[in-house]
Amino acid sequence: ELQLVESGGGSVQTGGSLKLSCSTSGYYGVFCMGWFRQVPGKEREWVASVDSTSWPTYADSVKGRFTISVDNAKNTLYLQMNSLKPEDSAMYYCAPLCGPHVPASALNEYDGWGPGTRVTVSS
């Protein structure tokens, strides 16, 4: 089973950039990987994902600003976040789930969430 650890979060001002990393135990048997984010009191939401052919997809809210990528040699998933906005502030998680339509049931049933990494964007 996959083991996931997110890192790279931090606090930046509006317009700043951060690059998140998701180290994994390997992608064998995994057909897609995605980034998700969550704020207190709200459901986890899908941000971006890549399939087994590295085809990327993005939520409308981050298109043109975020870039998802994979380094297969390092078994690491990345999320380059540019032009950050306060509404991007959240805990960010990675998981072997892909958008654009990830039902809440799938998010709730998945039990492999890592510790997450916090992103805070000040106005």
Short mmCIF file of C-alpha atoms in Angstrom, two decimals:
data_model
loop_
_atom_site.label_atom_id
_atom_site.label_comp_id
_atom_site.label_asym_id
_atom_site.label_seq_id
_atom_site.Cartn_x
_atom_site.Cartn_y
_atom_site.Cartn_z
CA GLU A 1 0.00 0.00 0.00
CA LEU A 2 1.02 3.56 -0.60
CA GLN A 3 2.58 5.68 2.10
CA LEU A 4 2.32 9.40 1.48
CA VAL A 5 3.98 12.37 3.12
CA GLU A 6 3.26 15.93 2.05
CA SER A 7 5.67 18.81 2.50
CA GLY A 8 6.52 22.24 1.17
CA GLY A 9 3.73 24.30 2.64
CA GLY A 10 4.23 27.64 4.28
CA SER A 11 3.00 31.17 4.65
CA VAL A 12 3.20 33.60 1.74
CA GLN A 13 1.65 36.84 0.62
CA THR A 14 -0.88 37.11 -2.16
CA GLY A 15 0.83 36.55 -5.48
CA GLY A 16 3.57 34.41 -4.00
CA SER A 17 4.57 30.88 -4.90
CA LEU A 18 5.06 27.56 -3.17
CA LYS A 19 5.98 24.10 -4.39
CA LEU A 20 4.45 21.18 -2.58
CA SER A 21 5.89 17.69 -2.61
CA CYS A 22 4.27 14.34 -1.98
CA SER A 23 6.77 11.60 -1.33
CA THR A 24 5.41 8.12 -1.89
CA SER A 25 6.45 4.53 -1.45
CA GLY A 26 6.01 3.97 -5.18
CA TYR A 27 3.41 4.12 -7.90
CA TYR A 28 3.14 0.46 -8.83
CA GLY A 29 -0.50 -0.38 -9.30
CA VAL A 30 -1.50 3.27 -9.05
CA PHE A 31 -3.16 4.81 -12.10
CA CYS A 32 -3.52 8.38 -10.95
CA MET A 33 -2.45 10.77 -8.21
CA GLY A 34 -4.09 13.95 -7.08
CA TRP A 35 -3.81 16.93 -4.80
CA PHE A 36 -6.65 17.90 -2.50
CA ARG A 37 -7.18 20.68 -0.01
CA GLN A 38 -9.39 21.27 2.97
CA VAL A 39 -10.30 24.06 5.35
CA PRO A 40 -11.97 23.52 8.73
CA GLY A 41 -15.68 22.88 8.49
CA LYS A 42 -15.66 22.13 4.78
CA GLU A 43 -15.28 19.02 2.69
CA ARG A 44 -11.99 18.14 1.12
CA GLU A 45 -11.87 19.36 -2.46
CA TRP A 46 -9.97 18.19 -5.48
CA VAL A 47 -7.30 20.54 -6.83
CA ALA A 48 -5.36 18.72 -9.54
CA SER A 49 -4.39 15.24 -10.68
CA VAL A 50 -2.31 13.27 -13.15
CA ASP A 51 -3.08 9.89 -14.64
CA SER A 52 -0.66 7.08 -15.42
CA THR A 53 0.36 8.80 -18.65
CA SER A 54 1.07 12.07 -16.80
CA TRP A 55 -2.00 13.71 -18.27
CA PRO A 56 -2.86 16.62 -15.96
CA THR A 57 -6.22 18.01 -15.02
CA TYR A 58 -7.02 20.98 -12.79
CA ALA A 59 -9.88 22.44 -10.88
CA ASP A 60 -11.18 25.61 -12.48
CA SER A 61 -10.13 27.59 -9.43
CA VAL A 62 -6.43 26.84 -10.00
CA LYS A 63 -6.12 26.54 -13.78
CA GLY A 64 -3.32 28.68 -15.12
CA ARG A 65 -1.76 29.08 -11.68
CA PHE A 66 -0.95 25.56 -10.47
CA THR A 67 1.06 22.85 -12.18
CA ILE A 68 1.01 19.22 -11.13
CA SER A 69 3.89 16.95 -12.07
CA VAL A 70 5.50 13.64 -11.20
CA ASP A 71 9.11 12.60 -10.82
CA ASN A 72 8.97 8.86 -11.33
CA ALA A 73 12.60 8.35 -10.39
CA LYS A 74 11.94 9.89 -6.98
CA ASN A 75 8.41 8.52 -6.59
CA THR A 76 7.35 12.06 -5.83
CA LEU A 77 4.35 14.12 -6.82
CA TYR A 78 4.61 17.90 -6.98
CA LEU A 79 2.30 20.86 -7.07
CA GLN A 80 3.83 24.14 -8.17
CA MET A 81 1.55 26.93 -6.99
CA ASN A 82 1.97 30.40 -8.44
CA SER A 83 -0.04 33.59 -8.09
CA LEU A 84 -1.41 32.37 -4.79
CA LYS A 85 -4.60 33.86 -3.44
CA PRO A 86 -6.01 33.93 0.10
CA GLU A 87 -8.67 31.45 -0.97
CA ASP A 88 -5.90 28.94 -1.67
CA SER A 89 -5.19 28.77 2.06
CA ALA A 90 -5.85 25.23 3.25
CA MET A 91 -4.30 21.98 4.31
CA TYR A 92 -3.07 20.22 1.19
CA TYR A 93 -3.05 16.46 0.79
CA CYS A 94 -2.12 13.99 -1.89
CA ALA A 95 -3.89 10.73 -2.64
CA PRO A 96 -4.28 8.09 -5.37
CA LEU A 97 -7.54 9.67 -6.46
CA CYS A 98 -8.23 11.73 -9.54
CA GLY A 99 -10.59 14.46 -10.57
CA PRO A 100 -12.32 16.21 -12.01
CA HIS A 101 -15.20 14.48 -10.26
CA VAL A 102 -14.22 12.83 -7.01
CA PRO A 103 -17.35 12.01 -5.02
CA ALA A 104 -17.43 12.76 -1.33
CA SER A 105 -17.97 9.06 -0.69
CA ALA A 106 -14.63 8.25 -2.28
CA LEU A 107 -12.87 10.90 -0.23
CA ASN A 108 -14.50 9.63 2.94
CA GLU A 109 -13.77 5.97 2.21
CA TYR A 110 -10.12 6.56 1.41
CA ASP A 111 -8.10 5.89 4.54
CA GLY A 112 -4.56 6.61 3.40
CA TRP A 113 -4.40 10.38 3.85
CA GLY A 114 -1.00 11.67 4.84
CA PRO A 115 -0.34 14.39 7.43
CA GLY A 116 -0.92 17.15 4.90
CA THR A 117 0.96 20.41 4.59
CA ARG A 118 -0.48 23.80 5.43
CA VAL A 119 -0.59 26.67 2.97
CA THR A 120 -1.44 30.12 4.24
CA VAL A 121 -1.79 33.06 1.88
CA SER A 122 -2.20 36.48 3.41
CA SER A 123 -4.17 39.21 1.70
#
